[in-house]
Short mmCIF file of C-alpha atoms and ligand atoms in Angstrom, two decimals:
data_model
loop_
_atom_site.label_atom_id
_atom_site.label_comp_id
_atom_site.label_asym_id
_atom_site.label_seq_id
_atom_site.Cartn_x
_atom_site.Cartn_y
_atom_site.Cartn_z
CA MET A 22 0.01 -0.05 0.02
CA ILE A 23 1.37 3.44 -0.83
CA TYR A 24 0.48 5.74 2.08
CA LEU A 25 -0.41 9.39 1.05
CA ASP A 26 -2.44 10.23 4.15
CA TYR A 27 0.20 11.76 6.39
CA ALA A 28 -2.03 14.70 7.38
CA SER A 29 -4.30 12.12 9.06
CA THR A 30 -1.51 10.57 11.06
CA THR A 31 2.13 9.40 10.59
CA PRO A 32 3.94 6.16 11.24
CA ILE A 33 5.91 6.29 14.41
CA ARG A 34 9.65 6.97 14.04
CA LYS A 35 12.05 4.17 14.97
CA GLU A 36 14.11 6.27 17.45
CA VAL A 37 10.97 7.41 19.21
CA LEU A 38 9.63 3.93 19.39
CA ASN A 39 12.94 2.50 20.75
CA THR A 40 13.15 5.11 23.42
CA TYR A 41 9.46 4.79 24.35
CA GLU A 42 9.81 1.02 24.80
CA LYS A 43 12.81 1.43 27.03
CA LEU A 44 11.09 4.16 29.12
CA LEU A 45 8.00 2.05 29.51
CA GLU A 46 9.91 -0.75 31.22
CA ARG A 47 11.64 1.53 33.69
CA TYR A 48 9.55 4.61 34.41
CA TYR A 49 6.23 3.02 35.40
CA ALA A 50 6.02 4.78 38.73
CA ASN A 51 3.28 7.46 39.24
CA SER A 52 5.07 10.87 38.78
CA ASP A 53 3.15 12.23 41.79
CA SER A 54 4.22 9.59 44.14
CA LEU A 55 6.74 10.84 46.74
CA HIS A 56 9.11 7.77 46.70
CA ASP A 57 12.27 7.74 44.65
CA LEU A 58 10.76 5.88 41.62
CA GLY A 59 7.95 8.45 41.42
CA ARG A 60 10.40 11.30 41.70
CA GLU A 61 12.55 9.88 38.98
CA SER A 62 9.54 9.66 36.72
CA ALA A 63 8.60 13.21 37.52
CA LYS A 64 12.08 14.48 36.95
CA LEU A 65 12.33 13.06 33.51
CA MET A 66 8.89 14.31 32.57
CA GLU A 67 9.72 17.80 33.87
CA GLN A 68 13.03 17.61 31.89
CA SER A 69 10.93 16.90 28.78
CA ARG A 70 8.71 19.80 29.44
CA ALA A 71 11.78 22.05 29.92
CA ASN A 72 13.25 20.78 26.56
CA ILE A 73 9.97 21.41 24.74
CA ALA A 74 9.72 24.87 26.15
CA GLN A 75 13.26 25.56 25.03
CA LEU A 76 12.54 24.47 21.52
CA PHE A 77 9.56 26.66 21.43
CA HIS A 78 11.39 29.65 23.25
CA VAL A 79 8.69 29.68 25.94
CA LEU A 80 8.49 29.01 29.65
CA GLU A 81 8.24 25.44 31.14
CA GLU A 82 4.95 26.23 32.95
CA GLU A 83 3.47 27.33 29.54
CA ILE A 84 3.58 23.74 28.17
CA ILE A 85 0.56 21.60 29.14
CA PHE A 86 0.61 17.86 28.18
CA THR A 87 -2.69 16.53 26.96
CA SER A 88 -3.88 13.43 25.11
CA CYS A 89 -4.61 14.81 21.62
CA ALA A 90 -4.92 18.06 19.81
CA SER A 91 -8.67 17.83 20.00
CA GLU A 92 -8.33 17.94 23.69
CA SER A 93 -5.88 20.84 23.61
CA ASN A 94 -8.28 22.78 21.35
CA ASN A 95 -11.16 22.08 23.76
CA TYR A 96 -9.04 23.29 26.67
CA ALA A 97 -8.05 26.43 24.91
CA ILE A 98 -11.59 27.34 23.82
CA LYS A 99 -13.97 26.14 26.53
CA GLY A 100 -11.33 26.49 29.37
CA TYR A 101 -10.77 30.07 28.32
CA ALA A 102 -14.32 30.98 27.45
CA TRP A 103 -15.64 29.70 30.88
CA LYS A 104 -12.81 31.40 32.79
CA TYR A 105 -13.32 34.86 31.12
CA MET A 106 -17.09 34.85 30.30
CA HIS A 107 -17.51 37.83 32.81
CA ARG A 108 -15.63 39.91 30.30
CA GLY A 109 -17.87 39.14 27.35
CA LYS A 110 -19.42 36.13 25.55
CA HIS A 111 -18.34 36.68 21.94
CA LEU A 112 -15.87 34.29 20.22
CA ILE A 113 -14.35 34.50 16.79
CA THR A 114 -13.19 31.55 14.61
CA THR A 115 -13.24 30.59 10.99
CA CYS A 116 -15.72 28.52 9.06
CA VAL A 117 -12.83 26.11 7.99
CA GLU A 118 -11.60 24.89 11.39
CA HIS A 119 -11.03 21.39 12.54
CA SER A 120 -14.08 19.84 14.24
CA SER A 121 -12.46 20.06 17.64
CA VAL A 122 -12.45 23.86 17.32
CA HIS A 123 -15.68 24.13 15.41
CA ASN A 124 -17.72 21.83 17.77
CA ALA A 125 -16.18 23.41 20.95
CA CYS A 126 -17.46 26.83 19.80
CA LYS A 127 -20.74 25.37 18.71
CA GLN A 128 -21.23 23.78 22.14
CA LEU A 129 -20.52 27.16 23.88
CA ALA A 130 -23.17 28.75 21.65
CA GLU A 131 -25.77 26.10 21.86
CA HIS A 132 -25.55 25.45 25.60
CA PHE A 133 -23.82 28.29 27.37
CA GLY A 134 -25.07 31.45 25.73
CA PHE A 135 -22.07 32.47 23.77
CA GLU A 136 -22.16 34.10 20.36
CA VAL A 137 -19.70 32.82 17.73
CA THR A 138 -18.74 34.69 14.51
CA TYR A 139 -17.34 32.28 11.84
CA LEU A 140 -15.06 34.21 9.56
CA PRO A 141 -15.29 33.52 5.82
CA VAL A 142 -12.14 32.46 3.76
CA LEU A 143 -10.90 33.76 0.54
CA GLU A 144 -10.80 31.78 -2.74
CA ASN A 145 -7.28 30.51 -1.75
CA GLY A 146 -8.64 29.14 1.56
CA CYS A 147 -7.03 31.72 3.80
CA VAL A 148 -9.02 33.58 6.42
CA ASP A 149 -10.49 36.91 5.22
CA VAL A 150 -8.61 39.37 7.53
CA LYS A 151 -10.88 42.18 6.68
CA ALA A 152 -13.80 40.19 8.07
CA LEU A 153 -11.80 39.66 11.29
CA LYS A 154 -11.20 43.26 11.62
CA LYS A 155 -14.99 43.93 11.17
CA ALA A 156 -16.03 41.08 13.54
CA LEU A 157 -13.89 42.15 16.48
CA ARG A 158 -16.08 43.72 19.26
CA LYS A 159 -15.77 45.00 22.76
CA ASP A 160 -17.16 41.79 24.12
CA THR A 161 -14.94 39.45 22.07
CA ILE A 162 -12.86 37.35 24.53
CA LEU A 163 -11.21 34.78 22.24
CA VAL A 164 -10.18 34.43 18.59
CA SER A 165 -9.17 31.05 17.35
CA ILE A 166 -7.59 30.66 13.87
CA MET A 167 -5.69 27.63 12.52
CA MET A 168 -2.26 28.02 11.04
CA VAL A 169 -2.48 25.47 8.22
CA ASN A 170 -5.69 24.07 7.04
CA ASN A 171 -5.89 20.23 7.22
CA GLU A 172 -7.90 19.75 4.11
CA THR A 173 -6.21 22.21 1.73
CA GLY A 174 -2.91 23.23 3.27
CA ALA A 175 -3.84 26.96 3.12
CA ILE A 176 -1.46 28.91 5.32
CA ASN A 177 -3.14 31.73 7.42
CA PRO A 178 -1.53 35.10 8.14
CA ILE A 179 -1.44 34.32 11.95
CA LYS A 180 0.91 37.21 12.79
CA GLU A 181 -1.19 39.75 11.10
CA CYS A 182 -4.42 38.40 12.73
CA ALA A 183 -2.93 38.10 16.21
CA ASP A 184 -1.25 41.42 16.11
CA TYR A 185 -4.53 43.14 15.06
CA VAL A 186 -6.48 41.39 17.71
CA HIS A 187 -4.01 42.34 20.44
CA ALA A 188 -3.77 45.99 19.28
CA ASN A 189 -7.45 46.40 19.09
CA SER A 190 -9.01 44.29 21.85
CA ARG A 191 -8.46 42.40 25.12
CA ALA A 192 -9.24 39.17 23.40
CA ALA A 193 -6.79 36.28 23.54
CA PHE A 194 -5.52 34.66 20.36
CA HIS A 195 -5.45 30.81 19.98
CA VAL A 196 -3.91 29.05 17.06
CA ASP A 197 -4.36 25.40 16.03
CA ALA A 198 -0.91 24.69 14.68
CA VAL A 199 -1.28 20.90 14.26
CA GLN A 200 -0.65 20.84 10.52
CA ALA A 201 2.14 23.39 10.81
CA LEU A 202 4.36 21.83 13.37
CA GLY A 203 7.54 20.36 11.95
CA LYS A 204 6.59 21.69 8.42
CA ILE A 205 6.74 25.35 8.62
CA PRO A 206 8.20 27.70 11.23
CA VAL A 207 5.93 28.16 14.23
CA ASP A 208 6.62 31.33 16.30
CA LEU A 209 4.70 31.45 19.60
CA SER A 210 5.76 34.94 20.56
CA TYR A 211 2.67 36.56 19.22
CA VAL A 212 -0.05 34.16 20.15
CA ASP A 213 -1.56 33.36 23.59
CA MET A 214 -2.27 29.67 23.10
CA ALA A 215 -1.33 27.07 20.59
CA THR A 216 -2.25 23.37 19.93
CA PHE A 217 0.09 20.56 18.68
CA SER A 218 -0.15 16.84 18.22
CA ALA A 219 2.58 14.22 18.42
CA HIS A 220 1.10 11.73 15.97
CA LYS A 221 1.21 14.15 13.06
CA ILE A 222 5.05 14.47 13.57
CA TYR A 223 5.92 10.77 13.73
CA GLY A 224 5.28 10.53 17.47
CA LEU A 225 2.81 8.64 19.57
CA LYS A 226 -0.88 8.69 19.40
CA GLY A 227 -2.54 9.90 22.59
CA SER A 228 0.07 12.58 22.92
CA ALA A 229 -0.36 16.32 22.41
CA ILE A 230 0.45 19.74 23.88
CA LEU A 231 -1.36 22.98 24.72
CA TYR A 232 0.91 26.02 24.87
CA LYS A 233 -0.66 28.62 27.13
CA LYS A 234 0.97 32.00 28.05
CA LYS A 235 1.69 32.10 31.80
CA MET A 236 -0.66 35.05 32.52
CA ILE A 237 -3.71 33.18 31.00
CA GLU A 238 -5.88 31.11 33.27
CA LEU A 239 -8.20 28.31 32.11
CA LEU A 240 -10.97 26.50 33.88
CA PRO A 241 -10.02 22.78 34.18
CA LEU A 242 -12.05 20.52 31.94
CA ILE A 243 -10.90 17.52 33.99
CA SER A 244 -11.37 18.53 37.60
CA ALA A 245 -9.20 16.12 39.69
CA GLY A 246 -5.65 16.15 41.08
CA GLN A 247 -2.75 18.58 40.91
CA GLN A 248 -1.40 17.29 37.59
CA GLU A 249 -0.51 19.80 34.78
CA PHE A 250 -0.62 22.77 37.20
CA ASN A 251 -4.05 21.78 38.52
CA LEU A 252 -5.49 22.11 35.01
CA ARG A 253 -5.83 18.57 33.90
CA GLY A 254 -6.31 15.84 36.57
CA GLY A 255 -5.43 12.23 36.08
CA THR A 256 -2.28 10.23 36.49
CA SER A 257 0.34 11.55 34.12
CA ASN A 258 1.12 9.61 30.97
CA VAL A 259 4.75 9.81 32.01
CA CYS A 260 6.61 7.94 29.22
CA THR A 261 4.41 9.43 26.48
CA ASN A 262 5.20 12.98 27.76
CA ILE A 263 8.87 12.20 28.08
CA VAL A 264 9.18 11.05 24.59
CA PHE A 265 7.35 14.05 23.03
CA ALA A 266 10.53 16.15 23.56
CA LYS A 267 12.61 13.78 21.38
CA THR A 268 9.85 13.61 18.72
CA LEU A 269 9.75 17.36 18.55
CA ARG A 270 13.54 17.82 18.52
CA LEU A 271 14.07 15.38 15.71
CA ILE A 272 11.33 16.90 13.49
CA LEU A 273 12.48 20.40 14.06
CA GLU A 274 16.09 19.45 13.23
CA GLU A 275 14.99 18.16 9.83
CA GLN A 276 12.22 20.72 9.12
CA GLN A 277 13.90 22.69 6.38
CA ALA A 278 15.36 19.64 4.57
CA HIS A 279 11.99 17.92 4.63
CA PHE A 280 10.20 21.10 3.49
CA ASP A 281 12.51 21.43 0.49
CA TYR A 282 12.18 17.76 -0.38
CA VAL A 283 8.32 17.70 -0.13
CA SER A 284 8.05 21.01 -2.06
CA ARG A 285 9.69 19.31 -4.92
CA LEU A 286 7.45 16.37 -4.63
CA ASN A 287 4.41 18.63 -4.59
CA LYS A 288 5.58 20.47 -7.68
CA ARG A 289 6.08 17.16 -9.50
CA LEU A 290 2.62 15.86 -8.57
CA ARG A 291 1.00 19.15 -9.52
CA LYS A 292 2.65 19.07 -12.94
CA PHE A 293 1.41 15.54 -13.69
CA LEU A 294 -2.20 16.29 -12.50
CA LYS A 295 -2.29 19.57 -14.36
CA GLU A 296 -1.76 17.80 -17.65
CA GLU A 297 -5.07 15.96 -16.96
CA ASN A 298 -8.18 17.78 -17.99
CA ASP A 299 -10.43 15.72 -15.73
CA ILE A 300 -8.55 16.88 -12.45
CA LEU A 301 -8.82 20.25 -10.81
CA ILE A 302 -6.40 21.40 -8.19
CA ASN A 303 -7.99 22.96 -5.16
CA SER A 304 -4.89 23.78 -3.10
CA ASP A 305 -3.36 27.07 -3.58
CA ILE A 306 0.25 27.12 -4.77
CA GLN A 307 1.31 29.37 -1.80
CA GLY A 308 -0.01 26.81 0.75
CA SER A 309 1.72 24.08 2.66
CA PRO A 310 3.39 21.67 0.11
CA TYR A 311 2.49 18.71 2.47
CA ILE A 312 -1.15 18.84 1.48
CA LEU A 313 -2.56 18.68 -2.05
CA ASN A 314 -6.37 18.81 -2.51
CA VAL A 315 -7.76 17.93 -5.93
CA SER A 316 -11.17 17.23 -7.47
CA ALA A 317 -12.18 14.91 -10.26
CA ARG A 318 -14.50 16.57 -12.74
CA TYR A 319 -16.67 13.47 -13.25
CA VAL A 320 -16.16 11.27 -10.35
CA GLY A 321 -17.22 11.54 -6.60
CA SER A 322 -15.02 11.38 -3.62
CA GLU A 323 -16.18 8.00 -2.38
CA ILE A 324 -15.71 6.31 -5.65
CA LEU A 325 -12.28 7.85 -6.03
CA LEU A 326 -11.21 6.75 -2.46
CA ASN A 327 -12.38 3.22 -3.03
CA ALA A 328 -10.97 2.80 -6.52
CA LEU A 329 -7.56 4.17 -5.33
CA ASN A 330 -7.60 1.92 -2.26
CA GLU A 331 -8.25 -1.10 -4.54
CA ARG A 332 -5.22 -0.07 -6.54
CA GLY A 333 -3.13 0.25 -3.31
CA PHE A 334 -3.21 3.94 -2.51
CA ALA A 335 -4.30 5.36 0.84
CA VAL A 336 -5.70 8.94 0.62
CA SER A 337 -8.45 10.83 2.39
CA ALA A 338 -11.41 13.00 1.33
CA LYS A 339 -12.18 15.88 3.71
CA SER A 340 -10.66 15.63 7.06
CA THR A 341 -10.34 12.16 8.54
CA CYS A 342 -12.32 13.15 11.68
CA ALA A 343 -15.26 13.79 9.26
CA SER A 344 -14.56 10.92 6.87
CA LYS A 345 -17.66 8.90 7.99
CA SER A 346 -20.06 11.65 7.69
CA LYS A 347 -21.88 12.18 4.35
CA ALA A 348 -21.59 15.86 4.86
CA ILE A 349 -20.03 17.76 2.07
CA SER A 350 -16.51 19.42 2.63
CA HIS A 351 -17.31 22.66 4.40
CA VAL A 352 -13.77 23.86 3.59
CA LEU A 353 -14.05 23.60 -0.26
CA MET A 354 -17.70 25.08 0.01
CA ALA A 355 -16.42 27.96 2.11
CA MET A 356 -13.62 28.58 -0.61
CA GLY A 357 -16.51 28.91 -3.11
CA LEU A 358 -15.51 25.90 -5.28
CA GLY A 359 -19.17 24.65 -5.53
CA GLU A 360 -20.91 21.52 -4.56
CA GLN A 361 -19.73 19.43 -7.53
CA ARG A 362 -16.01 20.06 -6.75
CA ALA A 363 -16.58 19.82 -2.97
CA THR A 364 -18.11 16.35 -3.32
CA HIS A 365 -15.55 15.12 -5.92
CA SER A 366 -12.36 16.01 -3.86
CA ILE A 367 -9.64 13.97 -2.28
CA ARG A 368 -6.78 15.06 -0.03
CA ILE A 369 -3.15 13.78 -0.84
CA SER A 370 -0.80 14.38 2.03
CA LEU A 371 2.91 13.97 1.44
CA SER A 372 5.89 13.27 3.71
CA HIS A 373 9.76 13.13 3.56
CA LEU A 374 9.02 9.44 3.31
CA THR A 375 7.23 9.78 0.12
CA THR A 376 9.32 8.95 -3.02
CA ASP A 377 9.21 10.20 -6.54
CA ALA A 378 8.08 6.76 -7.72
CA GLU A 379 5.20 6.74 -5.32
CA VAL A 380 4.05 10.10 -6.59
CA ASP A 381 4.38 9.16 -10.22
CA SER A 382 2.44 5.84 -9.73
CA PHE A 383 -0.28 7.65 -7.75
CA ALA A 384 -0.66 10.21 -10.49
CA SER A 385 -1.03 7.49 -13.10
CA ALA A 386 -3.56 5.64 -11.00
CA LEU A 387 -5.63 8.70 -10.33
CA LYS A 388 -5.70 9.49 -14.11
CA GLU A 389 -6.73 5.97 -14.83
CA VAL A 390 -9.40 5.98 -12.25
CA CYS A 391 -10.79 9.29 -13.58
CA HIS A 392 -11.08 7.77 -16.99
CA VAL A 393 -12.47 4.37 -15.99
CA TYR A 394 -15.25 5.81 -13.93
CA ARG A 395 -16.04 8.66 -16.28
CA THR A 396 -17.11 6.27 -18.82
CA LYS A 397 -19.36 4.18 -16.46
C1 PLP B 15 -5.88 21.08 12.13
C2 PLP B 15 -6.15 19.88 13.07
N1 PLP B 15 -6.51 20.16 14.32
C3 PLP B 15 -6.76 19.18 15.26
C4 PLP B 15 -6.67 17.87 14.88
C5 PLP B 15 -6.89 16.86 15.95
O1 PLP B 15 -5.79 16.12 16.24
P1 PLP B 15 -5.80 14.92 17.21
O2 PLP B 15 -6.07 13.69 16.34
O3 PLP B 15 -4.51 14.85 17.98
O4 PLP B 15 -6.96 15.19 18.21
C6 PLP B 15 -6.26 17.55 13.59
C7 PLP B 15 -6.23 16.11 13.21
O5 PLP B 15 -6.42 15.80 12.11
C8 PLP B 15 -6.03 18.59 12.70
O6 PLP B 15 -5.61 18.33 11.38
#
């Protein structure tokens, strides 16, 4: 099987797996226990937190370990909204966010009396900054905008948005940087909160981070013990949290080399697909090279996915979290591409592990599928 679904998840890296296995055998003690074994676990976990903080140029107490980016997003949005609702109940996000942001906002609106503005995107899939400027109000307490869109790879102007929000309001700025980490530079100096996930960077599933500026307080979503600065109760996932630091260091060390390599692959794939009249490219050329969203003129997404799967290619349509729903891609619709194109799309996501030969055979298979099913 040729795997071209790296935006969904990545295979675990050998070095990370080896370290993790060794850690599991040795550091089984509860990091909150006061005996030597517990202290040893805690020490290594705090060292990992410190290393992560150093890699992001932030403070140790600004790194919160969580179980997945969906959890981090829920913490950032609900934890913040509940803590600061006395200041106002208006939230701003975009209409193309991951479901964990979208549904957290929706829940706050439906059950807790918040008002949410969903910003539109431009044709290239990037947030409409003018709309953000118009939407910002006195009672806006939080703005959440993703850095890289998981369906199209569109890269948002996060600095411009965050700077505007900070200069013109008291609102905090949260960024979902899951599809950016290890792929493009991520600068946390101008945001208040940020979300990252380990399984998108060749790390473990069940492992993620929320970056939160020291001054910001959140209401705990898991009310329990003292773990994670009293924010997230439950026995710490010690070994998983320890190995995050290594996962992050390795991916950042190779970020530029991987970016250059994947950019070349993306160009190659685009060139092949452009030659084909039946295929339309939905991802903007300025976006992340790791994600290429395309539509077939005459074949629907489900048929494309199944036919490609039968031929040995693993790709997605929409985001994987919404793959089982029949709903149309809200991202492509928001870009104004129309229903036909939105229901005929697939997402190809690339990696430094992808080869030229894989890209070439995928392009041929997609062309063939488009022709075979067009005539049926
Ligand atoms: C942009 C974005 N945010 C959040 C998530 C959720 O990540 P996790 O699987 O760690 O909950 C994903 C996963 O696809 C994503 O692409």
